[in-house]
Amino acid sequence: MPPLLDVRNLMTYFFTDAGLVKAVRGIEFTIEEGETLALVGESGCGKSMTALSLLRLVPPPGRIVEGEILFRGEDLRRLPPTEMRRVRGNRISMIFQEPMTALNPVLRIGEQIAEVLRLHRAFSQRQAMDTAAELLGQVGISDPGRRLREYPHQLSGGMRQRVVIAMALACDPQLLIADEPTTALDVTIQAQILELLRQLKEQRNMATLLITHDLGVVAETADKVAIMNAGLIMEYTDVKTLFSQPAHPYTAGLLACIPRLGSKRDRLAVIEDSTGQGRPEKGESFLDRCAEPFAPYKGKLPPLREVSAGHFVRCWSL
């Protein structure tokens, strides 16, 4: 049986006045039913653009120039716009990074959740509002009947994030894309949101693409991990292998940046700017400073090689 999502050689470029920006440079990964894949990397490495590419929501002047996005064997790139709109929010949903920008400030919470249900499920207004109240209860919001009548600014950051999750889950999607779902939340609320997502995933057997830069979150929630830098996947494996046997120097660098209790250092480890962000045409990445077998060779990038079962590393040979 094919995987739920199979991404092959996905490339998304931006054609700017300053030159060509290669935001996503030929990435590949799969997600099985009920599985969580974490896409990890620094800000500007192409994580969010990968998510937008999957939903064909790349803003101009960007566009997908190559690749396949196979969802249950069907290439989403080939779907007409009307069919793609039926996929978004229905079979694949997304939690955007900042809930205040994902919610309409002039519409009540109930109206916004109900709109999703009316659009994709053809519910009546009464059915949609009743289901919206149930969804708010499922994501841990007390007194949902009252919250339906409130506006986004009347809710705390954690409650707004729960509302966005309720909207994303309204149509029982098979794949949830969560783009930094705990950004700007305090540590306690972050833990609650991550636990909520874990519970909902188990209850619904829902696959998740978790986009984050927090390796602590990855260790707690993910099954597989793809480490991303400058639009490229550097290492791709299961969580246990990544933390116990990191094979790429970029992965090792990220792990070295994590502060550890009981470990005294004069200063935290850092990785010098390596995302390639804002560098049209050149496409520099961490690889440009790597030694063999990870460095580019005669202008060619090293391929993503399987160095052991299920463990892929961008290198010439290991």
mmCIF file of N, CA and C in Angstrom, residues 14 17 24 26 31 50 53 65 88 110 129 153 164 171 179 193 206 227 275 300 311:
data_model
loop_
_atom_site.group_PDB
_atom_site.id
_atom_site.type_symbol
_atom_site.label_atom_id
_atom_site.label_comp_id
_atom_site.label_asym_id
_atom_site.label_seq_id
_atom_site.Cartn_x
_atom_site.Cartn_y
_atom_site.Cartn_z
ATOM 1 N N PHE A 14 11.285 31.313 -6.214
ATOM 2 C CA PHE A 14 10.731 32.668 -6.276
ATOM 3 C C PHE A 14 11.490 33.459 -7.328
ATOM 4 N N ASP A 17 12.897 40.379 -8.606
ATOM 5 C CA ASP A 17 13.685 41.354 -9.370
ATOM 6 C C ASP A 17 15.174 41.205 -9.090
ATOM 7 N N VAL A 24 12.720 25.896 -1.985
ATOM 8 C CA VAL A 24 12.673 24.444 -1.788
ATOM 9 C C VAL A 24 13.373 23.824 -2.986
ATOM 10 N N GLY A 26 14.191 20.502 -4.192
ATOM 11 C CA GLY A 26 14.158 19.087 -4.552
ATOM 12 C C GLY A 26 14.092 18.167 -3.356
ATOM 13 N N ILE A 31 4.893 10.205 4.424
ATOM 14 C CA ILE A 31 4.194 10.142 5.706
ATOM 15 C C ILE A 31 3.151 9.040 5.608
ATOM 16 N N THR A 50 7.591 24.725 2.294
ATOM 17 C CA THR A 50 7.275 23.344 1.946
ATOM 18 C C THR A 50 5.809 23.050 2.235
ATOM 19 N N SER A 53 3.587 24.737 -0.213
ATOM 20 C CA SER A 53 3.684 24.060 -1.504
ATOM 21 C C SER A 53 2.769 22.836 -1.538
ATOM 22 N N VAL A 65 7.971 24.524 -9.387
ATOM 23 C CA VAL A 65 8.504 24.349 -10.739
ATOM 24 C C VAL A 65 8.705 22.880 -11.103
ATOM 25 N N ARG A 88 -8.162 21.054 0.492
ATOM 26 C CA ARG A 88 -7.724 21.932 1.583
ATOM 27 C C ARG A 88 -8.824 22.074 2.639
ATOM 28 N N GLY A 110 -17.651 31.239 16.518
ATOM 29 C CA GLY A 110 -18.598 30.255 16.009
ATOM 30 C C GLY A 110 -18.804 30.369 14.511
ATOM 31 N N MET A 129 -23.231 25.135 13.840
ATOM 32 C CA MET A 129 -22.975 25.762 15.143
ATOM 33 C C MET A 129 -22.938 24.715 16.257
ATOM 34 N N HIS A 153 -10.110 38.589 19.687
ATOM 35 C CA HIS A 153 -9.362 39.428 20.630
ATOM 36 C C HIS A 153 -9.799 39.218 22.075
ATOM 37 N N VAL A 164 -8.048 27.522 16.470
ATOM 38 C CA VAL A 164 -7.469 27.207 15.159
ATOM 39 C C VAL A 164 -7.366 25.692 14.975
ATOM 40 N N CYS A 171 -13.320 18.911 9.741
ATOM 41 C CA CYS A 171 -13.730 17.952 8.705
ATOM 42 C C CYS A 171 -13.004 16.617 8.820
ATOM 43 N N ASP A 179 2.212 24.142 11.573
ATOM 44 C CA ASP A 179 3.365 25.019 11.353
ATOM 45 C C ASP A 179 3.674 25.792 12.625
ATOM 46 N N ILE A 193 -0.826 22.333 24.465
ATOM 47 C CA ILE A 193 -1.175 22.259 23.039
ATOM 48 C C ILE A 193 -0.566 21.005 22.407
ATOM 49 N N MET A 206 -4.719 10.151 12.844
ATOM 50 C CA MET A 206 -4.435 11.234 11.898
ATOM 51 C C MET A 206 -2.927 11.387 11.721
ATOM 52 N N ILE A 227 15.670 16.781 8.693
ATOM 53 C CA ILE A 227 16.432 17.979 9.033
ATOM 54 C C ILE A 227 16.642 18.783 7.751
ATOM 55 N N THR A 275 21.360 29.411 6.171
ATOM 56 C CA THR A 275 20.080 29.093 5.540
ATOM 57 C C THR A 275 20.051 29.446 4.077
ATOM 58 N N LYS A 300 28.135 20.178 -7.982
ATOM 59 C CA LYS A 300 26.982 19.297 -7.808
ATOM 60 C C LYS A 300 26.741 19.045 -6.328
ATOM 61 N N HIS A 311 17.557 5.335 7.012
ATOM 62 C CA HIS A 311 18.358 6.476 7.459
ATOM 63 C C HIS A 311 19.046 7.092 6.237
#
